[in-house]
mmCIF file of C-alpha atoms and ligand atoms in Angstrom:
data_model
loop_
_atom_site.group_PDB
_atom_site.id
_atom_site.type_symbol
_atom_site.label_atom_id
_atom_site.label_comp_id
_atom_site.label_asym_id
_atom_site.label_seq_id
_atom_site.Cartn_x
_atom_site.Cartn_y
_atom_site.Cartn_z
ATOM 1 C CA SER E 70 120.122 -67.406 93.035
ATOM 2 C CA ILE E 71 123.434 -69.063 93.966
ATOM 3 C CA LEU E 72 127.011 -67.791 93.628
ATOM 4 C CA VAL E 73 129.942 -70.230 93.786
ATOM 5 C CA ILE E 74 133.255 -68.513 94.553
ATOM 6 C CA GLY E 75 136.262 -70.621 93.551
ATOM 7 C CA ALA E 76 134.228 -72.570 90.977
ATOM 8 C CA LEU E 77 137.337 -73.717 89.077
ATOM 9 C CA GLY E 78 138.872 -75.443 92.092
ATOM 10 C CA GLN E 79 138.804 -79.111 93.141
ATOM 11 C CA ILE E 80 135.593 -78.712 95.171
ATOM 12 C CA GLY E 81 134.178 -75.787 93.185
ATOM 13 C CA THR E 82 133.935 -77.600 89.865
ATOM 14 C CA GLU E 83 131.963 -80.467 91.382
ATOM 15 C CA LEU E 84 129.835 -78.318 93.683
ATOM 16 C CA THR E 85 128.890 -76.054 90.745
ATOM 17 C CA ALA E 86 127.793 -79.093 88.731
ATOM 18 C CA ALA E 87 125.845 -80.578 91.652
ATOM 19 C CA LEU E 88 124.090 -77.286 92.433
ATOM 20 C CA ARG E 89 123.151 -76.836 88.765
ATOM 21 C CA LEU E 90 121.781 -80.366 88.624
ATOM 22 C CA LYS E 91 119.647 -79.545 91.635
ATOM 23 C CA TYR E 92 118.575 -75.957 90.906
ATOM 24 C CA GLY E 93 119.140 -75.502 87.185
ATOM 25 C CA VAL E 94 122.127 -74.101 85.306
ATOM 26 C CA ASP E 95 120.941 -70.499 85.258
ATOM 27 C CA ALA E 96 120.313 -70.504 89.022
ATOM 28 C CA VAL E 97 124.050 -70.913 89.697
ATOM 29 C CA THR E 98 126.715 -68.346 88.804
ATOM 30 C CA ALA E 99 130.234 -69.774 88.796
ATOM 31 C CA SER E 100 133.065 -67.393 89.648
ATOM 32 C CA ASP E 101 136.800 -67.579 90.111
ATOM 33 C CA ARG E 102 139.772 -65.225 89.885
ATOM 34 C CA HIS E 103 140.768 -66.565 86.434
ATOM 35 C CA PRO E 104 139.766 -64.521 83.361
ATOM 36 C CA VAL E 105 137.135 -65.951 81.032
ATOM 37 C CA ASN E 106 138.757 -68.477 78.668
ATOM 38 C CA GLU E 107 137.982 -71.784 76.974
ATOM 39 C CA LYS E 108 138.333 -73.621 80.316
ATOM 40 C CA THR E 109 135.787 -71.375 82.032
ATOM 41 C CA SER E 110 133.289 -72.024 79.226
ATOM 42 C CA TYR E 111 132.691 -75.452 80.795
ATOM 43 C CA VAL E 112 131.211 -73.795 83.868
ATOM 44 C CA SER E 113 129.325 -70.937 82.200
ATOM 45 C CA PRO E 114 127.508 -68.840 83.226
ATOM 46 C CA TYR E 115 130.877 -67.773 84.622
ATOM 47 C CA VAL E 116 132.089 -64.423 85.985
ATOM 48 C CA GLN E 117 135.656 -63.455 86.815
ATOM 49 C CA LEU E 118 135.704 -62.368 90.475
ATOM 50 C CA ASN E 119 138.541 -61.770 92.903
ATOM 51 C CA VAL E 120 136.954 -62.300 96.316
ATOM 52 C CA LEU E 121 139.417 -59.750 97.754
ATOM 53 C CA ASP E 122 137.511 -57.066 95.806
ATOM 54 C CA LYS E 123 134.553 -56.514 98.154
ATOM 55 C CA ALA E 124 132.935 -53.872 95.960
ATOM 56 C CA ALA E 125 132.988 -56.203 92.940
ATOM 57 C CA LEU E 126 131.511 -58.998 95.055
ATOM 58 C CA GLN E 127 128.745 -56.725 96.359
ATOM 59 C CA ALA E 128 127.937 -55.481 92.844
ATOM 60 C CA LEU E 129 127.756 -59.058 91.534
ATOM 61 C CA VAL E 130 125.463 -60.118 94.386
ATOM 62 C CA GLN E 131 123.121 -57.222 93.607
ATOM 63 C CA GLU E 132 123.252 -57.678 89.814
ATOM 64 C CA LYS E 133 122.561 -61.429 89.928
ATOM 65 C CA GLU E 134 120.147 -61.201 92.890
ATOM 66 C CA ILE E 135 122.257 -63.748 94.783
ATOM 67 C CA THR E 136 120.649 -65.272 97.889
ATOM 68 C CA HIS E 137 123.162 -68.064 98.631
ATOM 69 C CA ILE E 138 126.974 -68.070 98.420
ATOM 70 C CA TYR E 139 129.238 -71.131 98.453
ATOM 71 C CA HIS E 140 132.672 -69.641 99.166
ATOM 72 C CA LEU E 141 135.372 -72.180 98.292
ATOM 73 C CA ALA E 142 138.303 -70.007 97.215
ATOM 74 C CA ALA E 143 141.331 -70.516 99.474
ATOM 75 C CA VAL E 144 145.060 -71.196 99.541
ATOM 76 C CA LEU E 145 145.624 -74.762 100.791
ATOM 77 C CA SER E 146 148.054 -76.094 103.397
ATOM 78 C CA ALA E 147 151.224 -76.751 101.407
ATOM 79 C CA THR E 148 151.060 -73.621 99.250
ATOM 80 C CA GLY E 149 150.158 -71.600 102.322
ATOM 81 C CA GLU E 150 153.405 -72.574 104.032
ATOM 82 C CA GLN E 151 155.355 -71.210 101.050
ATOM 83 C CA ASN E 152 153.700 -67.794 101.423
ATOM 84 C CA PRO E 153 152.072 -67.482 104.866
ATOM 85 C CA LEU E 154 150.926 -63.855 104.803
ATOM 86 C CA MET E 155 149.463 -64.142 101.296
ATOM 87 C CA ALA E 156 147.572 -67.271 102.386
ATOM 88 C CA TRP E 157 146.294 -65.521 105.507
ATOM 89 C CA ASP E 158 145.178 -62.468 103.514
ATOM 90 C CA ILE E 159 143.342 -64.436 100.827
ATOM 91 C CA ASN E 160 141.746 -66.950 103.209
ATOM 92 C CA MET E 161 140.776 -64.435 105.912
ATOM 93 C CA GLN E 162 139.924 -61.279 103.956
ATOM 94 C CA GLY E 163 138.109 -63.350 101.355
ATOM 95 C CA LEU E 164 135.851 -64.880 103.996
ATOM 96 C CA LEU E 165 135.291 -61.537 105.756
ATOM 97 C CA ASN E 166 134.258 -59.928 102.459
ATOM 98 C CA VAL E 167 131.722 -62.720 101.920
ATOM 99 C CA LEU E 168 130.358 -62.473 105.467
ATOM 100 C CA GLU E 169 130.064 -58.678 105.290
ATOM 101 C CA VAL E 170 128.322 -58.687 101.894
ATOM 102 C CA ALA E 171 126.034 -61.465 103.124
ATOM 103 C CA ARG E 172 125.119 -59.354 106.167
ATOM 104 C CA GLU E 173 124.624 -56.121 104.230
ATOM 105 C CA GLU E 174 122.647 -57.821 101.425
ATOM 106 C CA LYS E 175 120.719 -60.031 103.868
ATOM 107 C CA LEU E 176 121.618 -63.263 102.057
ATOM 108 C CA GLU E 177 119.726 -66.417 103.042
ATOM 109 C CA GLN E 178 122.587 -68.905 103.461
ATOM 110 C CA ILE E 179 126.376 -69.097 103.225
ATOM 111 C CA PHE E 180 128.524 -72.227 102.915
ATOM 112 C CA TRP E 181 132.216 -72.091 103.731
ATOM 113 C CA PRO E 182 134.564 -75.105 104.012
ATOM 114 C CA SER E 183 136.810 -75.614 106.982
ATOM 115 C CA SER E 184 139.252 -78.505 107.246
ATOM 116 C CA ILE E 185 140.621 -81.161 109.568
ATOM 117 C CA ALA E 186 143.721 -78.945 109.310
ATOM 118 C CA VAL E 187 142.284 -76.963 112.252
ATOM 119 C CA PHE E 188 143.639 -79.765 114.456
ATOM 120 C CA GLY E 189 147.328 -79.806 115.418
ATOM 121 C CA PRO E 190 149.841 -82.245 116.966
ATOM 122 C CA ASP E 191 148.174 -82.065 120.414
ATOM 123 C CA ALA E 192 144.768 -83.233 119.141
ATOM 124 C CA PRO E 193 143.812 -86.937 119.473
ATOM 125 C CA LYS E 194 145.299 -88.862 116.499
ATOM 126 C CA ALA E 195 142.529 -91.463 116.357
ATOM 127 C CA ASP E 196 138.848 -90.537 116.067
ATOM 128 C CA CYS E 197 139.568 -86.870 116.772
ATOM 129 C CA PRO E 198 136.354 -85.525 118.326
ATOM 130 C CA GLN E 199 134.270 -82.490 117.296
ATOM 131 C CA ASP E 200 135.681 -80.569 120.282
ATOM 132 C CA GLY E 201 139.263 -81.794 119.902
ATOM 133 C CA VAL E 202 141.830 -79.157 120.830
ATOM 134 C CA THR E 203 142.603 -76.944 117.830
ATOM 135 C CA ASN E 204 146.209 -75.689 117.717
ATOM 136 C CA PRO E 205 146.920 -75.828 113.969
ATOM 137 C CA SER E 206 150.539 -75.967 112.712
ATOM 138 C CA THR E 207 149.844 -74.361 109.322
ATOM 139 C CA VAL E 208 148.733 -70.882 108.269
ATOM 140 C CA TYR E 209 145.962 -72.635 106.368
ATOM 141 C CA GLY E 210 144.803 -74.257 109.621
ATOM 142 C CA ILE E 211 145.054 -70.941 111.493
ATOM 143 C CA SER E 212 142.940 -69.241 108.797
ATOM 144 C CA LYS E 213 140.371 -72.040 109.015
ATOM 145 C CA ILE E 214 140.050 -71.982 112.805
ATOM 146 C CA ALA E 215 139.795 -68.168 112.745
ATOM 147 C CA GLY E 216 137.256 -68.444 109.928
ATOM 148 C CA GLU E 217 135.153 -70.868 111.969
ATOM 149 C CA GLN E 218 135.017 -68.357 114.817
ATOM 150 C CA TRP E 219 133.988 -65.562 112.425
ATOM 151 C CA CYS E 220 131.221 -67.759 110.978
ATOM 152 C CA ARG E 221 129.862 -68.423 114.457
ATOM 153 C CA TYR E 222 130.155 -64.689 115.292
ATOM 154 C CA TYR E 223 128.101 -63.673 112.228
ATOM 155 C CA PHE E 224 125.484 -66.284 113.112
ATOM 156 C CA GLU E 225 125.197 -65.234 116.748
ATOM 157 C CA LYS E 226 125.503 -61.480 116.258
ATOM 158 C CA TYR E 227 123.652 -60.999 112.959
ATOM 159 C CA GLY E 228 121.641 -64.222 112.573
ATOM 160 C CA LEU E 229 123.446 -65.040 109.330
ATOM 161 C CA ASP E 230 122.822 -68.710 108.399
ATOM 162 C CA VAL E 231 126.466 -69.707 107.762
ATOM 163 C CA ARG E 232 127.170 -73.438 107.655
ATOM 164 C CA SER E 233 130.459 -75.309 107.433
ATOM 165 C CA VAL E 234 132.094 -78.731 107.429
ATOM 166 C CA ARG E 235 135.708 -79.663 108.199
ATOM 167 C CA TYR E 236 136.552 -81.550 105.005
ATOM 168 C CA PRO E 237 139.192 -84.257 105.254
ATOM 169 C CA GLY E 238 141.520 -84.738 102.287
ATOM 170 C CA LEU E 239 139.290 -84.907 99.203
ATOM 171 C CA ILE E 240 139.763 -87.377 96.387
ATOM 172 C CA SER E 241 138.217 -86.665 92.999
ATOM 173 C CA TYR E 242 138.779 -87.153 89.273
ATOM 174 C CA SER E 243 137.232 -83.988 87.788
ATOM 175 C CA ALA E 244 139.528 -81.118 88.715
ATOM 176 C CA PRO E 245 143.067 -81.510 90.073
ATOM 177 C CA PRO E 246 143.623 -80.329 93.657
ATOM 178 C CA GLY E 247 145.983 -77.410 94.100
ATOM 179 C CA GLY E 248 148.605 -77.118 96.798
ATOM 180 C CA GLY E 249 147.234 -79.542 99.378
ATOM 181 C CA THR E 250 149.115 -82.044 101.513
ATOM 182 C CA THR E 251 146.589 -84.773 100.668
ATOM 183 C CA ASP E 252 147.022 -84.288 96.913
ATOM 184 C CA TYR E 253 149.173 -87.448 96.741
ATOM 185 C CA ALA E 254 145.969 -89.483 97.014
ATOM 186 C CA VAL E 255 144.747 -87.993 93.731
ATOM 187 C CA ALA E 256 148.088 -87.880 91.877
ATOM 188 C CA ILE E 257 148.728 -91.589 92.519
ATOM 189 C CA PHE E 258 145.633 -92.513 90.481
ATOM 190 C CA HIS E 259 146.697 -90.371 87.514
ATOM 191 C CA GLU E 260 150.252 -91.775 87.569
ATOM 192 C CA ALA E 261 148.988 -95.350 87.972
ATOM 193 C CA ILE E 262 147.141 -94.955 84.665
ATOM 194 C CA LYS E 263 149.603 -92.698 82.819
ATOM 195 C CA THR E 264 153.009 -94.092 83.800
ATOM 196 C CA GLY E 265 152.510 -97.047 86.153
ATOM 197 C CA SER E 266 154.822 -95.507 88.728
ATOM 198 C CA TYR E 267 154.420 -92.860 91.399
ATOM 199 C CA GLU E 268 156.851 -91.207 93.793
ATOM 200 C CA CYS E 269 154.807 -90.359 96.896
ATOM 201 C CA PHE E 270 155.785 -87.199 98.796
ATOM 202 C CA LEU E 271 154.594 -88.705 102.095
ATOM 203 C CA ALA E 272 155.965 -91.729 103.991
ATOM 204 C CA GLU E 273 154.149 -95.015 103.289
ATOM 205 C CA ASP E 274 152.704 -95.316 106.786
ATOM 206 C CA THR E 275 151.190 -91.804 106.695
ATOM 207 C CA ARG E 276 147.547 -92.222 107.597
ATOM 208 C CA LEU E 277 145.166 -89.302 107.012
ATOM 209 C CA PRO E 278 141.401 -88.684 107.123
ATOM 210 C CA MET E 279 140.037 -88.706 103.580
ATOM 211 C CA LEU E 280 136.677 -88.444 101.824
ATOM 212 C CA TYR E 281 135.564 -89.241 98.286
ATOM 213 C CA MET E 282 134.272 -86.154 96.466
ATOM 214 C CA ASP E 283 130.845 -87.698 95.776
ATOM 215 C CA ASP E 284 130.379 -88.075 99.525
ATOM 216 C CA ALA E 285 131.795 -84.599 100.210
ATOM 217 C CA ILE E 286 129.368 -82.934 97.799
ATOM 218 C CA ARG E 287 126.398 -84.881 99.166
ATOM 219 C CA ALA E 288 127.405 -83.951 102.729
ATOM 220 C CA THR E 289 127.490 -80.273 101.713
ATOM 221 C CA LEU E 290 124.026 -80.335 100.135
ATOM 222 C CA GLU E 291 122.554 -82.333 103.032
ATOM 223 C CA LEU E 292 123.999 -79.897 105.571
ATOM 224 C CA MET E 293 122.601 -76.907 103.677
ATOM 225 C CA ASP E 294 119.164 -78.558 103.383
ATOM 226 C CA ALA E 295 118.944 -79.483 107.068
ATOM 227 C CA PRO E 296 116.404 -77.489 109.133
ATOM 228 C CA ALA E 297 118.229 -74.669 110.963
ATOM 229 C CA GLU E 298 116.983 -75.954 114.327
ATOM 230 C CA HIS E 299 118.922 -79.209 113.768
ATOM 231 C CA ILE E 300 122.235 -77.356 113.392
ATOM 232 C CA SER E 301 124.014 -77.371 116.759
ATOM 233 C CA ILE E 302 127.480 -76.472 115.434
ATOM 234 C CA ARG E 303 127.973 -72.974 114.031
ATOM 235 C CA THR E 304 131.765 -73.193 113.807
ATOM 236 C CA SER E 305 132.249 -76.247 111.563
ATOM 237 C CA TYR E 306 131.237 -79.931 111.614
ATOM 238 C CA ASN E 307 133.809 -82.715 111.758
ATOM 239 C CA LEU E 308 133.293 -84.896 108.697
ATOM 240 C CA SER E 309 134.795 -88.339 108.263
ATOM 241 C CA GLY E 310 134.626 -90.926 105.535
ATOM 242 C CA LEU E 311 137.785 -92.894 104.976
ATOM 243 C CA SER E 312 141.118 -93.257 106.709
ATOM 244 C CA PHE E 313 143.988 -95.014 105.026
ATOM 245 C CA SER E 314 147.775 -94.974 104.802
ATOM 246 C CA ALA E 315 149.596 -94.208 101.567
ATOM 247 C CA ALA E 316 150.679 -97.865 101.398
ATOM 248 C CA GLU E 317 147.105 -99.099 101.873
ATOM 249 C CA LEU E 318 145.885 -96.869 99.024
ATOM 250 C CA ALA E 319 148.710 -98.092 96.777
ATOM 251 C CA ALA E 320 147.786 -101.715 97.547
ATOM 252 C CA GLU E 321 144.120 -101.025 96.748
ATOM 253 C CA ILE E 322 145.060 -99.552 93.357
ATOM 254 C CA GLN E 323 147.440 -102.458 92.686
ATOM 255 C CA LYS E 324 144.439 -104.813 92.908
ATOM 256 C CA HIS E 325 143.411 -103.206 89.581
ATOM 257 C CA ILE E 326 146.833 -102.159 88.237
ATOM 258 C CA PRO E 327 149.257 -104.800 89.573
ATOM 259 C CA GLU E 328 152.247 -103.273 87.767
ATOM 260 C CA LEU E 329 151.958 -99.977 89.668
ATOM 261 C CA LYS E 330 155.291 -99.157 91.345
ATOM 262 C CA VAL E 331 155.203 -96.718 94.270
ATOM 263 C CA SER E 332 158.263 -95.197 95.968
ATOM 264 C CA TYR E 333 158.144 -92.944 99.028
ATOM 265 C CA GLN E 334 160.202 -89.736 99.251
ATOM 266 C CA PRO E 335 158.762 -87.613 102.083
ATOM 267 C CA ASP E 336 159.208 -83.875 101.563
ATOM 268 C CA SER E 337 158.260 -80.769 103.575
ATOM 269 C CA ARG E 338 154.621 -81.813 103.433
ATOM 270 C CA GLN E 339 155.373 -84.751 105.755
ATOM 271 C CA ALA E 340 155.533 -82.413 108.772
ATOM 272 C CA ILE E 341 152.105 -81.004 107.857
ATOM 273 C CA ALA E 342 150.618 -84.492 107.520
ATOM 274 C CA ASP E 343 152.183 -85.580 110.829
ATOM 275 C CA SER E 344 150.530 -82.628 112.590
ATOM 276 C CA TRP E 345 147.018 -83.768 111.634
ATOM 277 C CA PRO E 346 144.795 -86.488 113.156
ATOM 278 C CA GLN E 347 144.794 -89.869 111.411
ATOM 279 C CA SER E 348 141.024 -90.279 111.689
ATOM 280 C CA ILE E 349 138.072 -88.117 112.655
ATOM 281 C CA ASP E 350 134.955 -88.693 114.767
ATOM 282 C CA ASP E 351 131.896 -87.202 113.049
ATOM 283 C CA THR E 352 129.199 -88.371 115.488
ATOM 284 C CA VAL E 353 127.787 -84.847 115.863
ATOM 285 C CA ALA E 354 127.218 -84.482 112.095
ATOM 286 C CA ARG E 355 125.572 -87.920 112.052
ATOM 287 C CA ASN E 356 123.276 -87.007 114.932
ATOM 288 C CA ASP E 357 122.407 -83.455 113.812
ATOM 289 C CA TRP E 358 121.726 -83.940 110.101
ATOM 290 C CA GLY E 359 122.035 -87.669 109.371
ATOM 291 C CA TRP E 360 125.469 -87.667 107.764
ATOM 292 C CA LYS E 361 126.701 -91.092 106.548
ATOM 293 C CA PRO E 362 129.475 -91.714 104.002
ATOM 294 C CA LYS E 363 128.860 -94.239 101.202
ATOM 295 C CA PHE E 364 132.330 -94.805 99.718
ATOM 296 C CA ASP E 365 134.962 -97.053 101.283
ATOM 297 C CA VAL E 366 138.486 -97.347 99.858
ATOM 298 C CA GLY E 367 137.484 -100.185 97.529
ATOM 299 C CA LEU E 368 134.469 -98.413 96.018
ATOM 300 C CA MET E 369 136.384 -95.135 95.738
ATOM 301 C CA THR E 370 139.321 -96.793 93.957
ATOM 302 C CA GLU E 371 137.017 -98.494 91.444
ATOM 303 C CA ASP E 372 135.126 -95.245 90.763
ATOM 304 C CA MET E 373 138.310 -93.204 90.391
ATOM 305 C CA LEU E 374 139.958 -95.646 87.973
ATOM 306 C CA LEU E 375 136.759 -96.059 85.957
ATOM 307 C CA ASN E 376 136.352 -92.297 85.473
ATOM 308 C CA LEU E 377 140.039 -91.558 84.952
ATOM 309 C CA ASN E 378 140.322 -94.315 82.356
ATOM 310 C CA ASP E 379 137.436 -92.687 80.495
ATOM 311 C CA LYS E 380 139.098 -89.268 80.875
ATOM 312 C CA TYR E 381 142.435 -90.497 79.505
ATOM 313 C CA ALA E 382 140.699 -92.530 76.810
ATOM 314 C CA GLU E 383 138.892 -89.375 75.629
ATOM 315 C CA LYS E 384 142.238 -87.535 75.505
ATOM 316 C CA ALA E 385 143.766 -90.377 73.501
ATOM 317 C CA ASN E 386 141.016 -90.263 70.858
HETATM 318 C C1 VAH O 498 145.071 -79.786 102.064
HETATM 319 N N1 VAH O 498 143.325 -80.874 100.766
HETATM 320 O O1 VAH O 498 145.735 -80.770 101.865
HETATM 321 C C2 VAH O 498 143.566 -79.902 101.827
HETATM 322 C C3 VAH O 498 142.841 -80.362 103.075
HETATM 323 C C4 VAH O 498 142.833 -81.905 105.047
HETATM 324 C C5 VAH O 498 143.551 -81.499 103.808
HETATM 325 O O2 VAH O 498 142.604 -79.298 103.922
HETATM 326 O O3 VAH O 498 145.539 -78.748 102.436
#
């Protein structure tokens, strides 16, 4: 059966739902470090698990007869810069615990997300290639590039079927992101509906690689379903979907909510954003396992507003 680690996070909530739709609710155990409460009831069967506790992870894998792990728990770029060594410990030790348990328990497949944050200021800004130079500026990026090398090591040395994609900034309406530099692209939708004004923490011309969550989840499932012999990248696949500036996103939302007012007050996250590519080349993913995004900025904006309006309408009732 399947274990999702970090099931309460921005990706985890949606990946848990998608995996349950595909394999059945009882085939997927959701876990996160939070204790069981009313929020976790939405993703039950749920187990509290701190991925830094290797023994607890191993016991859970044995008890639930886990064969696949989707390990999503991590500290993101902005939060990581506030507490570098904590971010390194959680991101690195968490992954190593998963890889070791997977090896010892002979698990069938592991998924682990990397990020375009593995690229730094000396990587190509436009259409950054799969083999672009990776000198990350953030601890988060360092933990992701190190993690990619560990994934490849466990594949080559132990034959562990670990697969990974370098997610761009992810935009979704289900669970709020936590501590990312691209979170502005989610917050702006909520503020557009709630207050009609948004103060963006990045400059208006900041252009970053982004992906709509529906596409990100589909990419993950398609990668995991691809025949092993088609997988030529055992570090992590570049993934691309959208690329837009903060101003372009604001303008797209204003087509639906003309009264939206956006101001731009760059903060410490600007330096992180400026260190990343503005767009990504994902030719290798397209060639190896047929990746193709479906959502452009227009479709994404419509889908986000539609679902958030419903969400806020429910709250109002
Ligand atoms: C972050 N959302 O902002 C994550 C992601 C490419 C950005 O890694 O840290």
